[in-house]
XYZ file of C-alpha atoms in Angstrom:
642
model
C 7.813 7.115 5.570
C 11.042 5.057 5.888
C 9.083 2.214 7.684
C 6.612 2.024 4.390
C 9.566 2.036 2.082
C 11.306 -0.702 3.890
C 8.057 -2.678 4.159
C 7.424 -2.471 0.470
C 10.954 -3.592 -0.518
C 10.805 -6.464 1.779
C 7.457 -7.672 0.333
C 8.253 -7.155 -3.289
C 6.092 -9.636 -5.703
C 4.127 -9.997 -8.654
C 3.047 -6.626 -10.529
C 0.113 -8.607 -12.515
C -2.343 -8.306 -9.737
C -2.422 -7.754 -5.956
C -5.066 -8.752 -3.452
C -7.523 -6.567 -1.478
C -9.054 -7.800 1.971
C -11.709 -5.844 3.931
C -12.396 -7.654 7.124
C -16.196 -8.169 8.149
C -15.450 -8.162 11.859
C -13.294 -6.361 14.041
C -9.524 -7.165 13.894
C -8.399 -9.155 16.796
C -11.785 -10.521 17.816
C -11.466 -13.796 16.294
C -12.475 -16.554 18.435
C -9.923 -19.468 19.125
C -10.578 -22.285 16.598
C -12.084 -20.148 14.048
C -11.033 -17.647 11.187
C -11.972 -14.154 10.696
C -14.515 -13.515 7.966
C -13.263 -11.277 4.947
C -14.195 -9.843 1.841
C -11.239 -10.598 -0.528
C -10.845 -9.521 -4.313
C -8.018 -9.451 -6.778
C -7.324 -6.116 -8.334
C -5.425 -6.032 -11.622
C -2.037 -4.332 -11.722
C 0.501 -3.611 -9.009
C 0.126 -2.618 -5.720
C 0.870 1.166 -5.395
C 2.796 2.877 -2.242
C -0.619 3.902 -1.079
C -1.777 0.449 -0.819
C 1.195 -0.775 1.385
C 0.520 2.628 3.597
C -3.096 1.664 3.870
C -2.448 -1.886 4.870
C 0.336 -0.661 7.629
C -2.378 2.055 8.872
C -5.198 -0.469 9.055
C -7.170 0.500 6.133
C -7.627 -1.903 3.243
C -5.759 -5.129 3.729
C -2.942 -5.807 0.962
C -2.053 -9.248 -0.635
C 0.812 -9.875 -2.599
C 1.691 -12.564 -5.194
C 5.090 -13.725 -4.127
C 6.259 -14.952 -7.826
C 7.377 -12.069 -10.043
C 6.798 -11.816 -13.694
C 10.180 -13.447 -14.576
C 9.126 -16.469 -12.196
C 11.551 -15.609 -9.418
C 10.651 -14.810 -5.747
C 12.151 -12.611 -2.995
C 10.278 -14.418 -0.334
C 8.291 -17.680 -0.013
C 5.583 -18.556 2.771
C 4.196 -21.733 4.531
C 0.778 -21.259 5.959
C 0.400 -23.316 9.142
C -3.237 -23.735 10.195
C -2.755 -24.068 14.007
C -5.506 -22.180 15.959
C -6.230 -21.658 19.288
C -2.604 -21.153 20.735
C -1.157 -24.412 19.966
C 1.723 -23.308 17.733
C 4.666 -22.954 19.952
C 6.278 -25.828 18.325
C 6.140 -24.330 14.934
C 7.610 -20.989 16.360
C 10.484 -22.406 17.898
C 11.129 -24.599 14.929
C 10.711 -21.694 12.343
C 13.568 -19.783 14.322
C 15.889 -22.621 14.218
C 15.645 -23.020 10.479
C 16.305 -19.201 10.026
C 12.300 -18.601 9.141
C 10.489 -15.724 10.481
C 6.924 -16.583 12.123
C 4.071 -13.797 11.855
C 0.742 -14.142 13.051
C -1.771 -14.563 10.168
C -5.212 -12.681 9.394
C -6.907 -15.886 10.521
C -5.012 -16.223 13.878
C -2.779 -19.132 12.451
C 1.220 -18.901 11.687
C 2.763 -17.672 8.218
C 6.346 -18.955 8.322
C 8.470 -16.529 5.778
C 11.600 -17.545 4.107
C 13.429 -14.224 2.770
C 15.864 -14.495 0.236
C 19.402 -12.989 -0.525
C 18.903 -13.030 -4.168
C 15.513 -13.770 -6.117
C 15.194 -17.311 -6.294
C 13.226 -19.599 -8.967
C 9.646 -20.110 -7.925
C 10.033 -24.003 -8.672
C 13.043 -24.185 -6.276
C 11.404 -22.007 -3.488
C 8.392 -24.594 -3.671
C 10.575 -27.528 -3.523
C 12.537 -26.119 -0.783
C 9.233 -25.116 1.385
C 7.891 -28.758 0.772
C 11.313 -30.065 2.385
C 10.525 -27.684 5.235
C 7.143 -28.721 5.551
C 8.342 -32.474 5.938
C 11.049 -31.555 8.328
C 8.759 -29.766 10.620
C 6.263 -32.743 10.547
C 3.297 -30.766 8.956
C 0.758 -32.121 6.928
C 1.751 -33.079 3.210
C -0.950 -30.759 2.076
C 0.115 -27.747 3.883
C -0.238 -24.686 1.707
C 2.876 -23.124 0.189
C 3.495 -19.630 -1.546
C 4.109 -19.316 -4.354
C 1.483 -21.854 -5.170
C 2.604 -21.927 -8.846
C 6.026 -22.806 -10.329
C 5.440 -20.162 -13.076
C 2.527 -17.879 -14.048
C 0.846 -18.993 -17.201
C 0.309 -16.304 -20.082
C -2.472 -13.896 -18.990
C -2.475 -15.313 -15.556
C -1.761 -13.400 -12.332
C -0.742 -16.227 -9.529
C -1.958 -16.430 -5.956
C -1.617 -13.960 -3.392
C -1.124 -13.934 0.361
C -2.404 -11.459 3.002
C 1.022 -9.475 4.298
C 1.747 -9.296 8.100
C 1.576 -5.858 10.030
C -1.879 -4.921 8.976
C -2.415 -1.904 11.457
C -1.203 -2.954 14.727
C -1.794 -6.787 14.084
C -0.322 -9.817 12.306
C 3.112 -9.371 14.089
C 6.238 -11.362 13.938
C 6.548 -13.571 16.720
C 10.026 -13.702 18.450
C 11.903 -16.760 19.549
C 10.500 -16.346 23.307
C 6.822 -15.896 22.151
C 6.626 -12.148 22.372
C 5.849 -10.161 19.361
C 7.930 -7.687 17.762
C 7.065 -3.937 16.330
C 7.498 -3.183 12.953
C 10.987 -1.668 12.920
C 12.391 -4.823 15.089
C 10.964 -7.208 12.491
C 11.877 -5.321 9.316
C 15.614 -5.390 10.707
C 15.358 -9.120 11.520
C 13.905 -10.263 8.160
C 16.696 -8.281 6.428
C 19.314 -10.099 8.364
C 17.757 -13.348 7.939
C 17.828 -13.459 4.243
C 19.627 -16.624 2.578
C 19.740 -18.491 -0.466
C 18.097 -21.733 -1.117
C 21.093 -23.590 -1.384
C 22.306 -22.296 2.012
C 19.049 -23.598 3.415
C 19.242 -26.769 2.038
C 22.673 -27.148 3.025
C 21.374 -26.566 6.760
C 18.544 -29.032 6.340
C 20.829 -31.696 5.121
C 22.775 -30.954 8.632
C 19.901 -31.313 10.806
C 20.024 -34.203 13.719
C 18.084 -37.029 12.702
C 18.073 -36.497 8.662
C 19.032 -40.251 8.297
C 16.529 -41.207 11.104
C 12.632 -41.254 11.967
C 11.379 -37.945 10.557
C 9.091 -37.702 13.811
C 12.413 -37.540 15.848
C 13.665 -34.763 13.264
C 10.275 -32.789 13.730
C 10.197 -32.899 17.559
C 13.785 -32.026 17.775
C 12.986 -28.773 15.959
C 9.864 -28.046 17.584
C 10.883 -28.882 20.838
C 8.979 -31.474 23.118
C 6.792 -30.660 26.346
C 4.922 -33.879 26.597
C 6.163 -37.179 26.308
C 9.733 -36.529 26.766
C 10.616 -40.088 27.796
C 9.210 -41.537 25.032
C 11.083 -38.859 22.714
C 14.524 -39.420 24.324
C 14.120 -43.256 24.557
C 13.587 -43.405 20.832
C 16.118 -40.883 20.211
C 18.447 -43.063 22.257
C 17.694 -46.033 20.009
C 18.800 -44.005 17.099
C 22.066 -42.828 18.611
C 22.943 -46.266 19.537
C 22.071 -47.706 15.960
C 24.477 -45.022 14.640
C 27.317 -46.126 17.468
C 27.430 -42.664 19.163
C 27.616 -42.281 22.960
C 24.000 -42.511 24.013
C 24.154 -40.672 27.034
C 26.038 -37.839 25.827
C 23.972 -37.298 22.805
C 20.658 -37.635 25.054
C 22.162 -34.728 27.310
C 22.824 -32.452 24.734
C 19.420 -33.084 23.258
C 17.555 -32.798 26.643
C 19.457 -29.595 27.137
C 17.382 -28.164 24.232
C 13.898 -29.061 25.104
C 11.628 -26.176 26.526
C 11.355 -28.088 29.914
C 14.385 -30.621 30.174
C 14.308 -33.566 32.191
C 16.652 -33.872 35.374
C 19.981 -35.312 34.729
C 19.364 -38.312 36.716
C 16.250 -38.900 34.665
C 18.135 -38.887 31.291
C 20.839 -41.299 32.783
C 18.089 -43.495 33.408
C 16.390 -43.079 29.933
C 20.068 -43.555 28.274
C 20.712 -47.009 30.044
C 17.438 -48.154 28.991
C 17.940 -47.384 25.549
C 21.664 -48.514 25.259
C 20.747 -51.933 26.886
C 17.286 -52.491 25.236
C 16.368 -54.634 21.808
C 13.148 -52.530 21.665
C 12.128 -50.543 18.574
C 11.007 -47.037 18.104
C 7.953 -46.181 20.072
C 6.085 -45.282 16.805
C 2.644 -45.950 18.233
C 3.132 -43.901 21.278
C 2.849 -39.840 21.804
C 4.560 -37.580 20.792
C 6.224 -39.857 17.966
C 2.944 -40.846 16.496
C 1.724 -37.452 16.094
C 4.303 -36.688 13.596
C 4.481 -40.021 12.097
C 5.738 -40.430 8.289
C 6.119 -44.279 7.742
C 6.994 -44.007 3.991
C 9.846 -41.436 4.608
C 10.958 -43.603 7.549
C 11.229 -46.608 5.511
C 13.587 -45.250 3.451
C 16.110 -43.873 5.789
C 19.080 -45.381 6.950
C 18.326 -45.441 10.609
C 14.528 -45.300 10.317
C 11.881 -48.070 11.242
C 13.591 -50.894 9.171
C 17.142 -50.170 10.614
C 20.596 -49.909 9.457
C 20.533 -53.946 8.484
C 17.249 -53.568 6.454
C 17.515 -56.127 3.294
C 17.684 -54.860 -0.008
C 15.963 -56.084 -3.131
C 18.103 -59.070 -4.580
C 19.498 -58.730 -8.193
C 19.842 -61.740 -10.627
C 20.040 -62.397 -14.242
C 17.761 -64.758 -16.276
C 18.978 -66.734 -19.421
C 17.263 -65.663 -22.681
C 15.997 -69.341 -23.461
C 14.251 -69.367 -20.078
C 11.956 -66.359 -21.054
C 8.639 -67.132 -22.345
C 7.834 -65.188 -25.440
C 4.253 -63.593 -25.261
C 2.055 -61.227 -27.312
C 0.763 -58.039 -26.542
C -1.816 -58.009 -23.720
C -4.008 -55.040 -24.650
C -6.537 -53.043 -22.744
C -7.603 -51.084 -25.804
C -6.729 -52.987 -28.648
C -3.910 -51.584 -30.531
C -3.963 -48.460 -28.519
C -3.126 -49.252 -24.849
C -1.254 -52.270 -23.586
C -1.475 -53.613 -20.082
C 1.465 -52.693 -17.628
C 2.285 -49.591 -19.821
C 2.827 -45.694 -18.857
C 1.771 -43.462 -21.741
C 0.549 -39.570 -22.074
C -1.883 -37.737 -24.027
C -0.281 -34.364 -24.947
C -1.665 -31.280 -26.394
C -2.342 -27.559 -26.267
C -4.917 -26.020 -23.909
C -8.356 -26.717 -25.380
C -7.151 -29.298 -27.748
C -9.581 -31.867 -26.002
C -7.032 -34.048 -24.719
C -8.828 -34.349 -21.143
C -12.033 -34.998 -23.035
C -10.145 -37.838 -24.785
C -8.908 -39.427 -21.553
C -12.098 -39.276 -20.127
C -13.467 -40.957 -23.273
C -11.020 -43.743 -22.930
C -11.772 -44.198 -19.213
C -15.572 -44.437 -19.811
C -15.114 -47.245 -22.505
C -12.894 -49.002 -20.292
C -14.938 -48.895 -17.268
C -17.970 -49.870 -19.318
C -16.551 -52.278 -21.815
C -18.183 -50.070 -24.567
C -15.993 -49.985 -27.910
C -13.712 -46.966 -28.253
C -14.243 -45.549 -31.479
C -14.416 -49.027 -33.004
C -11.611 -50.533 -30.891
C -12.421 -53.205 -28.641
C -11.964 -53.055 -24.968
C -10.111 -56.235 -24.575
C -9.648 -56.036 -20.651
C -12.549 -53.827 -19.333
C -12.149 -52.801 -15.587
C -11.787 -50.053 -12.965
C -10.698 -46.624 -14.156
C -9.225 -44.306 -11.769
C -9.151 -40.573 -12.512
C -6.777 -38.408 -10.676
C -8.191 -35.152 -11.251
C -6.106 -31.933 -10.261
C -8.795 -29.646 -11.152
C -12.273 -28.968 -13.112
C -13.821 -31.987 -11.224
C -17.336 -30.333 -11.655
C -17.000 -30.296 -15.359
C -16.051 -34.277 -15.267
C -19.614 -35.263 -14.258
C -21.363 -33.120 -17.052
C -18.989 -34.651 -19.711
C -19.690 -38.390 -18.566
C -23.444 -37.672 -18.609
C -23.036 -36.475 -22.024
C -21.032 -39.667 -22.936
C -23.932 -41.713 -21.440
C -26.499 -40.012 -23.487
C -24.497 -40.209 -26.608
C -23.324 -43.814 -26.463
C -26.627 -45.246 -24.613
C -24.604 -46.540 -22.094
C -25.423 -46.291 -18.141
C -22.235 -45.270 -16.141
C -23.868 -45.270 -12.623
C -22.836 -48.641 -11.729
C -19.513 -48.827 -13.823
C -16.120 -48.770 -12.155
C -15.002 -45.378 -12.990
C -13.834 -43.270 -9.896
C -12.906 -39.747 -9.692
C -10.373 -38.128 -6.841
C -11.828 -35.577 -4.587
C -8.397 -33.936 -4.308
C -5.193 -33.405 -5.957
C -2.776 -36.536 -5.928
C 0.603 -34.545 -5.574
C 3.220 -37.205 -6.747
C 6.099 -35.744 -4.990
C 4.274 -35.533 -1.530
C 4.738 -39.239 0.014
C 1.952 -38.797 2.576
C -0.596 -37.740 0.061
C 0.449 -40.665 -2.322
C 0.066 -43.335 0.451
C -3.506 -42.046 1.201
C -4.055 -42.358 -2.631
C -2.701 -45.865 -2.509
C -4.886 -46.551 0.241
C -8.030 -45.385 -1.298
C -6.921 -47.147 -4.508
C -6.447 -50.408 -2.980
C -9.788 -50.452 -1.250
C -11.341 -49.913 -4.904
C -9.543 -52.840 -6.028
C -10.584 -54.901 -3.009
C -14.295 -53.899 -3.359
C -14.543 -54.472 -7.266
C -12.281 -57.585 -6.955
C -9.965 -56.756 -9.737
C -7.059 -54.014 -9.981
C -7.562 -51.011 -11.913
C -7.335 -51.463 -15.900
C -6.238 -47.611 -16.063
C -5.225 -45.028 -13.908
C -5.324 -41.399 -15.702
C -3.349 -38.430 -14.340
C -4.994 -35.108 -15.221
C -2.775 -33.129 -15.494
C 0.734 -33.731 -15.113
C 1.905 -29.999 -14.276
C -0.877 -29.535 -11.741
C 0.098 -32.922 -9.857
C 3.786 -33.208 -10.063
C 4.312 -30.781 -6.994
C 7.893 -29.948 -8.363
C 9.581 -28.338 -11.467
C 8.433 -30.064 -14.580
C 11.608 -29.185 -16.321
C 13.774 -30.889 -13.783
C 14.593 -34.605 -14.668
C 15.007 -35.621 -11.016
C 11.325 -34.336 -10.333
C 9.928 -36.129 -13.580
C 11.575 -39.378 -12.615
C 10.388 -38.967 -8.965
C 6.684 -38.554 -10.299
C 7.168 -41.489 -12.493
C 8.215 -43.435 -9.514
C 5.228 -42.416 -7.364
C 2.968 -43.511 -10.243
C 4.586 -47.052 -10.372
C 4.506 -47.297 -6.555
C 0.762 -46.932 -6.655
C 0.843 -50.574 -8.125
C 1.739 -52.022 -4.669
C -1.800 -50.969 -3.374
C -3.698 -53.767 -5.137
C -1.134 -56.341 -5.984
C -3.275 -58.763 -4.281
C -6.094 -58.426 -6.686
C -3.654 -58.575 -9.807
C -1.525 -56.568 -11.962
C -1.440 -55.187 -15.511
C -2.553 -51.773 -14.592
C -1.634 -48.893 -17.135
C -1.130 -45.211 -16.322
C -2.142 -42.533 -18.970
C -0.883 -38.860 -18.101
C -2.524 -35.848 -19.452
C -0.075 -33.352 -20.279
C 0.754 -29.775 -22.288
C 2.556 -29.765 -25.307
C 5.780 -27.866 -25.532
C 5.625 -23.960 -26.095
C 7.686 -24.149 -29.397
C 7.471 -27.739 -30.677
C 3.929 -28.853 -30.623
C 4.515 -32.606 -31.399
C 6.458 -33.283 -28.001
C 5.378 -32.986 -24.259
C 6.421 -29.692 -22.345
C 9.286 -30.000 -19.654
C 12.165 -32.366 -19.069
C 13.102 -34.607 -21.793
C 13.276 -37.449 -19.168
C 9.270 -37.291 -19.549
C 9.380 -38.686 -22.948
C 12.013 -40.819 -22.444
C 10.300 -42.617 -19.530
C 6.972 -43.229 -21.667
C 6.021 -46.622 -23.336
C 3.686 -44.755 -25.461
C 2.971 -41.020 -26.406
C -0.257 -39.821 -28.263
C -0.376 -36.010 -29.417
C -3.765 -34.346 -30.077
C -4.031 -31.204 -31.837
C -6.581 -28.887 -32.873
C -6.456 -27.846 -36.336
C -7.585 -24.731 -38.114
C -10.675 -26.434 -39.628
C -11.579 -27.351 -35.725
C -10.768 -31.137 -36.329
C -9.196 -32.985 -33.323
C -6.175 -35.179 -34.788
C -4.945 -38.113 -32.646
C -1.473 -39.169 -33.615
C 0.954 -41.803 -31.981
C 4.505 -40.171 -31.479
C 6.043 -42.936 -29.754
C 5.175 -46.475 -29.339
C 8.173 -48.564 -27.638
C 7.151 -52.254 -28.320
C 5.651 -52.155 -31.853
C 4.211 -50.207 -34.785
C 2.212 -47.083 -34.120
C -1.460 -47.122 -34.785
C -2.883 -45.368 -37.717
C -3.890 -41.658 -36.681
C -7.440 -40.875 -35.845
C -9.783 -37.861 -35.911
C -12.445 -36.432 -34.009
C -14.949 -33.606 -33.888
C -16.629 -32.133 -30.938
C -20.395 -33.117 -30.770
C -22.530 -30.939 -28.460
C -25.017 -32.636 -26.194
C -27.996 -31.394 -24.309
C -27.854 -32.652 -20.830
C -31.723 -32.369 -20.201
C -31.117 -29.798 -17.226
C -31.204 -26.139 -17.149
C -29.165 -23.663 -15.157
C -30.492 -20.915 -12.924
C -31.313 -18.690 -15.833
C -33.292 -21.418 -17.194
C -30.743 -21.757 -20.268
C -30.154 -25.531 -21.477
C -26.821 -26.996 -20.002
C -24.788 -28.551 -22.533
C -21.441 -30.569 -22.832
C -19.769 -32.321 -25.438
C -18.361 -35.940 -26.703
C -15.871 -36.846 -29.245
C -17.182 -38.023 -32.451
C -15.217 -39.971 -34.904
C -14.693 -38.549 -38.546
C -12.603 -39.591 -41.435
C -8.928 -38.663 -40.999
C -7.345 -35.980 -43.196
C -4.187 -33.952 -42.947
C -4.754 -30.192 -41.909
C -4.034 -27.960 -44.573
C -1.666 -25.208 -44.153
C -2.590 -21.468 -44.512
C -6.205 -22.214 -44.302
C -8.083 -19.245 -42.637
C -8.474 -19.509 -38.960
C -11.351 -21.558 -37.758
C -12.937 -21.662 -34.402
C -10.311 -23.847 -32.694
C -7.978 -20.716 -32.773
C -10.640 -18.465 -32.259
C -11.786 -20.007 -28.982
C -8.445 -20.101 -27.669
C -8.272 -16.421 -28.380
C -11.624 -15.982 -26.767
C -10.708 -17.917 -23.836
C -7.475 -15.969 -23.276
C -9.421 -12.609 -23.610
C -11.724 -13.486 -20.506
C -8.394 -14.704 -18.698
C -6.865 -11.396 -19.153
C -9.816 -9.711 -17.499
C -9.241 -11.671 -14.625
C -11.280 -14.663 -15.219
C -14.591 -12.892 -14.732
C -16.338 -10.017 -16.592
C -19.532 -8.717 -18.235
C -20.357 -10.255 -21.609
C -19.935 -6.747 -22.957
C -16.369 -6.379 -21.631
C -15.634 -9.783 -22.767
C -16.951 -9.050 -26.503
C -14.747 -5.700 -26.509
C -11.678 -7.625 -25.372
C -12.414 -10.217 -28.190
C -12.608 -7.232 -30.782
C -9.192 -6.186 -29.548
C -7.977 -9.564 -30.295
C -9.327 -9.475 -33.912
C -12.142 -12.181 -33.275
C -15.079 -11.363 -35.701
C -18.237 -10.278 -33.509
C -20.418 -12.224 -35.971
C -18.839 -15.682 -34.602
C -18.791 -14.743 -30.715
C -22.145 -16.159 -30.027
C -21.125 -19.630 -31.335
C -17.792 -19.624 -29.839
C -19.398 -18.686 -26.487
C -21.623 -21.763 -26.783
C -18.794 -24.043 -27.674
C -16.730 -22.929 -24.805
C -19.634 -23.180 -21.990
C -20.419 -26.661 -23.935
C -16.922 -27.650 -23.366
C -17.039 -26.760 -19.547
C -14.572 -23.998 -20.030
C -16.892 -20.922 -19.477
C -19.795 -20.446 -16.965
C -22.677 -17.932 -17.370
C -24.031 -16.083 -14.303
C -26.428 -13.531 -15.514
C -24.715 -10.950 -17.716
C -21.332 -12.080 -16.528
C -18.972 -14.793 -18.036
C -16.469 -16.735 -15.985
C -13.825 -19.238 -16.423
C -15.283 -22.521 -15.071
C -12.207 -24.907 -15.959
C -8.670 -24.217 -17.040
C -8.554 -26.135 -20.529
C -6.255 -29.105 -20.309
């Protein structure tokens, strides 16, 4: 009983829901290189003592959401997908960083960080991201918690716990597995704060040098030791240290050290060589992170790398030029802006509407497309709904987009992950080369899902802006003038401003707010225009379009487009219309776990005060907007409203 209580205390998490896993194959029989099959489900409510006990005794597997209701975490996890036994480096590195490695359900490794006091989820995710980089793991490596906060009515993402029955044990530094009692004591002893862990990271060897050397020093080098030590010798020489003494110390930490005479030979070669790091050779090339390396003092550019020049220009020498528009009166070239609004306000529809007009050259609600060209959409979610929305736009506008230069990302562009953004830049550069012109517009949908850090932090916000601006370097050979439009949520209290750090609005050239009134009208208003007079407000209404296809129940599939209407102010005190009711209806299904029978949803809507007589129309609107899906008698959330 004491073991169960201690295990429960160690793995405290969110109480809105927990995970349940039933394996479809016998535990421990997973083939190398493959994952065990399992049936997983999310159960509303907190895990009970009986759930923890069943997990430990090999009954039903238990998953816990690391982020608690207050947005804090007692532990964080890095999911290392290394199968087939090639995980010794991650295990060694974990112990050096104070993490605890456990075998996962699928045969990989979960690296746990246990905190002395609860830490904010945003800080935990940022720390785990830095550890991922230090270990040389792929930028997309999963981190738990997956969210920086749990949205109202949400549950968060859960992770399967270790010690299911007699499996998924903690792996000790020598590679052996620890019994539960020993693991519990070790995890308790290993608790530390985020600040303490960050201080340890900042003191690591090679933190100002190539990240590949940093990762290899943590993981331990078993093959290619000469290449590793030679490149390390170049680093020590650049810093002005004693090359041979440093290499002897480093060599002593390797799993299989070289002979002393071999180290001396490598040190002499490095000390007297003008050569550069052996970036293209193993094992360095296996952990290359060029973008980070270029920014470090002793990285591939070296300590004497040139910095950008700085100068002034006389005012009289500056040419005065008129605005260069992409969409006349709405979007200028070389600008950074945002479309801000509440969930289900239509801001993602509006951004996509702009992209389709710019890519096709079709007027945007009466405004000229001055500079038509490629439109890139960095979509963080809801990609399936985008194709239906674009098809509805084609049908309504009578314009074919099949050959238009409009491109949608197939994965999330995480702005604060340098390796991911490098790949985004490469893909965008290829599009610019293929089309012969740079993108006219790049749309990021949404900011909160793409930033990868705490949106309330000014430093993270500025880093995100910097990452977007750096994308321009990917297509400068084909021209400039690209503008960026960020889709973002409005503030919780003040709906006229963006959510998060004040640095967000301060860094924009323009900002538009889209609101959905009690009359179901979408009002588009400029709240910031850095260089001139803001355009007059505009108003839209959703127009539902039959796509000419049917679902598996032979029901017509619809989507929607924005239709221009005359602008009038929303009348305060008006009876709530379907805009408010749709929001409530969406929240009702979200509270049921995102999927429920139509009857259960209707009952929940009753409790929320939504008139039954309007539910059929509301359901049709939400399905047409791509927010709800229907599967027989069940409804499910298909997309998060932006």
